[in-house]
Amino acid sequence: MNKKLIILIILIVLFIGFPFVLSGFWVRLVTNIFMFAILASALNIISGFAGYAAFGNMVFFGVGAYTVAVLMNKLGLSFISSFIFSGLVSILLALLLGMLLLRLKGHYFALATLGAAEAIKYIIDNLTDLTGGGQGITIPSLHGSPFFVNSVFYFLMFVLLIVIVAFTWWLSKSRLGYALKAIRANEEAAGVMGINTTVYKITAWTLSGLFTGLAGAVYAYWFSYIDPPTVFNVMWVVRMFVIILLGGAGTVFGPLIGAFILESLSELIWSQFLNLHLGILGTIIIITVLLIPNGIVSLLKTDRGLKGIIENIKKSRTGAL
Amino acid sequence: MLLQAIINGILLGAVYGTIGIGFSLVWGVMNIINLAHGSFIMIGAYLSYTFYKAYGIDPFLSIPIVMLILFLIGYVIQRFLLNLVVRGSIFITLTFTFGLQILIANICLLIWKADFRSINLPYSGVSMSLGGVIIPVIRFGVFIIAVILTILFYLFMKRTKVGLAISATAQNYEGARVVGVDVKNIYSITMGVSAALAGVSGALIIPIMSINPFIGGPLIGKAFVISVLGGLGSTVGALAGGLVLALVETIGTTIIPSSFQNLLGFVVLVLVLVFMPQGLFGKRSYNE
């Protein structure tokens, strides 16, 4: 336990030092990895812990981003207050959608969240006066040297990541976390045992939506231009799911490991092949699902070297006929 | 004007019906939402396009070849890939089929490039007039073929041994296995039939609208709405769902501005899911 803590502290110190040593490209790359780690950790709360496939989770990302954009562009609010507002809006949206949709299960829930996300995308697309519609909207950008700007967004994402990881760690040991795992294992039994499943599910999705929305808020300020097809793209959620599967669903550090692997692969290797970008991502998805559905960490838990890893791959395969 | 919109809706609805039938077949039998179904439709459309452009084969005549190729693609994908994860959790199958969808989109992008493609048939301008309503011959042909294939599919499911085995597997796959159904093979055939139906849908779409490699996503959106409206029930449900969506779309264009149409479609989807999860016609499980 202590060893893990020491490694964690060393890592945190290393990451604090990063922007002062590395060039802008690398700082932005790591910021991007942080962002996906936050998004995947947030999805992990509802999908990994509670087992609900929230395939429309990008709705919170988009709404968080748009809240910041509209408040800063139209009302001239500061980023900090817009950021807080976007957290509130995300919570409110998650509560409303949760009460409406969390009575559904399985595929029906997945489809309904996707449908709701698309509907909200079109609402924002149609509120042209407020949101700029399909033209998109610009956000007043942060002024300063490139080093300053890069570092600000790096640390914003970093702090958010530390908060959500600490939260997930707490969750994995808390009453709420156990209740969610019970719901994932068998919702009816959990209900019979006296767990108020509705309250717990809505709580989980609200937390998930809050962190996703905050990440979207930082993203909007970071990129200083957003439009509906970009921030409401279903690819966000697909990446989150692949990251969770790669790293390990329902674990604390799985989403971090998965985000690190997928996003550095994406940036460094296949961004070179523009024509094959989607195909390679698709292939990675298929291989991940077939070979490592429980995450890379679970495969490495062996003392028998490569042979043990191969055995783990065979064991971990789920859902074969 | 309204009558014309209704006729257009019915003609288009039969094609939407074939989309819905193929999609809900896999969902109902294997409990998989196949996000790659839109890509199968796209492959069908591209094959039909290529047969026409390269060999001059009329898209209506190449349908059997397109169906055969798509059947094989579906069968192979199920047999060697999807059967390995088919009973996994929702994330697994959803993520997997999405991976398949973007892989296929990329392959189509490499082969057919990003341009919009469509077929302009020599008889595309010909139409019949019936009491003031104009019916283009192509759309009528598309409608007739969609209806014939729906009937054939219905008979296949009700009258053939394979069709009955598919229904049995859908109702209880352990039970089907006990009475000697080769579930792996039946699943693969199911996916093959679904893909073949997707291929037909694609071949029927290409003479009436243009496609590009990124159309898989929007098509799958339509498939969702159709099967949710129709419920997971029967062939008839999917056909009805297709008709409803097509009518809403064609009548909608005359009443609501187009920017609100997409919004309306998804709002209806969510409301039906929440308040009528068995669809408009109330069937619970597949082919009961």
Coordinates of C-alpha atoms in Angstrom, one line a residue, chain B residues 11-175:
Chain B
L11 CA -43.2 4.3 -51.1
L12 CA -40.2 5.2 -48.9
G13 CA -41.6 3.4 -45.9
A14 CA -41.2 0.0 -47.5
V15 CA -37.4 0.6 -47.8
Y16 CA -37.2 1.8 -44.2
G17 CA -39.1 -1.4 -43.4
T18 CA -36.4 -3.6 -44.9
I19 CA -33.8 -1.6 -42.9
G20 CA -35.8 -2.2 -39.7
I21 CA -36.4 -5.9 -40.4
G22 CA -32.7 -6.6 -40.8
F23 CA -31.7 -4.5 -37.8
S24 CA -34.3 -5.8 -35.4
L25 CA -33.7 -9.4 -36.5
V26 CA -30.2 -9.3 -35.0
W27 CA -31.3 -7.4 -32.0
G28 CA -34.2 -9.7 -31.3
V29 CA -32.4 -13.0 -31.9
M30 CA -28.9 -12.3 -30.4
N31 CA -29.7 -9.3 -28.1
I32 CA -27.1 -7.2 -30.0
I33 CA -27.5 -3.7 -31.2
N34 CA -25.5 -4.0 -34.4
L35 CA -24.1 -0.5 -34.9
A36 CA -22.5 -1.8 -38.1
H37 CA -25.9 -2.4 -39.7
G38 CA -25.7 1.0 -41.4
S39 CA -22.3 0.0 -42.9
F40 CA -23.8 -3.1 -44.3
I41 CA -26.5 -1.0 -46.0
M42 CA -23.7 1.2 -47.3
I43 CA -21.7 -1.7 -48.7
G44 CA -24.9 -2.9 -50.5
A45 CA -25.4 0.5 -52.0
Y46 CA -21.7 0.7 -53.2
L47 CA -21.8 -2.8 -54.7
S48 CA -24.9 -1.9 -56.6
Y49 CA -23.3 1.3 -57.7
T50 CA -20.2 -0.5 -58.9
F51 CA -22.1 -3.2 -60.7
Y52 CA -24.0 -0.4 -62.6
K53 CA -21.0 1.8 -63.3
A54 CA -18.5 -0.9 -64.2
Y55 CA -20.7 -3.6 -65.9
G56 CA -23.9 -1.7 -66.7
I57 CA -26.0 -4.0 -64.6
D58 CA -29.3 -2.4 -63.6
P59 CA -29.5 -2.0 -59.8
F60 CA -32.7 -4.0 -59.7
L61 CA -31.1 -6.9 -61.4
S62 CA -28.0 -7.0 -59.3
I63 CA -29.9 -7.4 -56.1
P64 CA -29.5 -11.2 -55.8
I65 CA -25.7 -10.9 -56.1
V66 CA -25.6 -8.0 -53.6
M67 CA -27.6 -10.1 -51.2
L68 CA -25.3 -13.1 -51.6
I69 CA -22.2 -11.1 -51.0
L70 CA -23.6 -9.3 -48.0
F71 CA -24.9 -12.7 -46.6
L72 CA -21.3 -14.0 -46.8
I73 CA -19.9 -10.9 -45.2
G74 CA -22.4 -11.1 -42.3
Y75 CA -21.9 -14.8 -41.9
V76 CA -18.1 -14.6 -41.7
I77 CA -18.1 -11.7 -39.3
Q78 CA -20.5 -13.5 -37.0
R79 CA -18.9 -16.9 -37.2
F80 CA -15.3 -15.8 -36.7
L81 CA -15.6 -12.5 -34.7
L82 CA -18.9 -11.7 -33.1
N83 CA -19.6 -15.2 -31.9
L84 CA -16.6 -14.8 -29.6
V85 CA -18.2 -11.9 -27.7
V86 CA -21.9 -12.3 -28.5
R87 CA -23.0 -13.1 -24.9
G88 CA -20.8 -10.4 -23.4
S89 CA -22.1 -7.2 -21.7
I90 CA -23.7 -4.4 -23.6
F91 CA -20.5 -2.3 -23.6
I92 CA -18.6 -5.2 -25.3
T93 CA -21.1 -5.7 -28.1
L94 CA -21.8 -2.0 -28.6
T95 CA -18.2 -1.0 -28.7
F96 CA -17.3 -4.0 -30.9
T97 CA -19.9 -3.3 -33.5
F98 CA -19.0 0.4 -33.5
G99 CA -15.4 -0.6 -34.2
L100 CA -16.6 -2.7 -37.1
Q101 CA -18.6 0.2 -38.4
I102 CA -15.7 2.7 -38.5
L103 CA -13.4 0.0 -40.0
I104 CA -15.9 -0.6 -42.8
A105 CA -16.4 3.1 -43.3
N106 CA -12.6 3.5 -43.7
I107 CA -12.4 0.6 -46.2
C108 CA -15.2 2.2 -48.2
L109 CA -13.5 5.5 -48.1
L110 CA -10.3 4.0 -49.5
I111 CA -12.2 2.2 -52.3
W112 CA -14.9 4.6 -53.3
K113 CA -13.4 7.9 -52.0
A114 CA -15.3 10.6 -50.0
D115 CA -17.5 11.9 -52.9
F116 CA -21.2 11.5 -52.9
R117 CA -22.2 8.7 -55.3
S118 CA -25.6 8.0 -56.9
I119 CA -27.0 6.2 -59.8
N120 CA -28.9 8.1 -62.5
L121 CA -30.9 5.5 -64.3
P122 CA -32.1 6.1 -67.9
Y123 CA -35.7 5.7 -66.8
S124 CA -35.3 7.9 -63.7
G125 CA -37.5 10.7 -65.2
V126 CA -40.4 8.3 -66.0
S127 CA -43.4 8.5 -63.8
M128 CA -47.0 7.5 -63.6
S129 CA -49.8 9.9 -62.8
L130 CA -52.7 8.6 -60.7
G131 CA -55.5 11.0 -59.9
G132 CA -53.2 14.0 -59.6
V133 CA -50.5 12.1 -57.6
I134 CA -47.2 11.5 -59.3
I135 CA -45.5 8.2 -58.8
P136 CA -41.9 7.9 -60.2
V137 CA -41.4 4.5 -61.7
I138 CA -38.2 3.9 -59.8
R139 CA -39.7 4.6 -56.4
F140 CA -42.6 2.3 -57.3
G141 CA -40.2 -0.4 -58.3
V142 CA -38.2 0.1 -55.1
F143 CA -41.5 -0.2 -53.1
I144 CA -42.6 -3.4 -54.9
I145 CA -39.2 -5.1 -54.4
A146 CA -39.1 -4.1 -50.7
V147 CA -42.6 -5.5 -50.2
I148 CA -41.8 -8.8 -52.1
L149 CA -38.6 -9.3 -50.0
T150 CA -40.5 -8.6 -46.8
I151 CA -43.0 -11.3 -47.7
L152 CA -40.3 -13.7 -48.6
F153 CA -38.5 -13.0 -45.3
Y154 CA -41.8 -13.6 -43.5
L155 CA -42.2 -16.9 -45.2
F156 CA -38.6 -17.8 -44.6
M157 CA -39.1 -17.2 -40.8
K158 CA -42.4 -19.1 -40.6
R159 CA -42.1 -21.9 -43.1
T160 CA -38.5 -23.0 -43.3
K161 CA -36.6 -25.1 -40.8
V162 CA -33.8 -22.5 -40.5
G163 CA -36.3 -19.7 -39.9
L164 CA -38.0 -21.7 -37.2
A165 CA -34.6 -22.5 -35.6
I166 CA -33.8 -18.8 -35.6
S167 CA -37.1 -18.1 -33.8
A168 CA -36.4 -20.9 -31.4
T169 CA -32.9 -19.6 -30.6
A170 CA -34.3 -16.1 -30.1
Q171 CA -36.8 -17.4 -27.5
N172 CA -34.5 -19.6 -25.6
Y173 CA -31.0 -20.3 -26.8
E174 CA -30.2 -22.9 -24.2
G175 CA -33.4 -24.7 -25.0

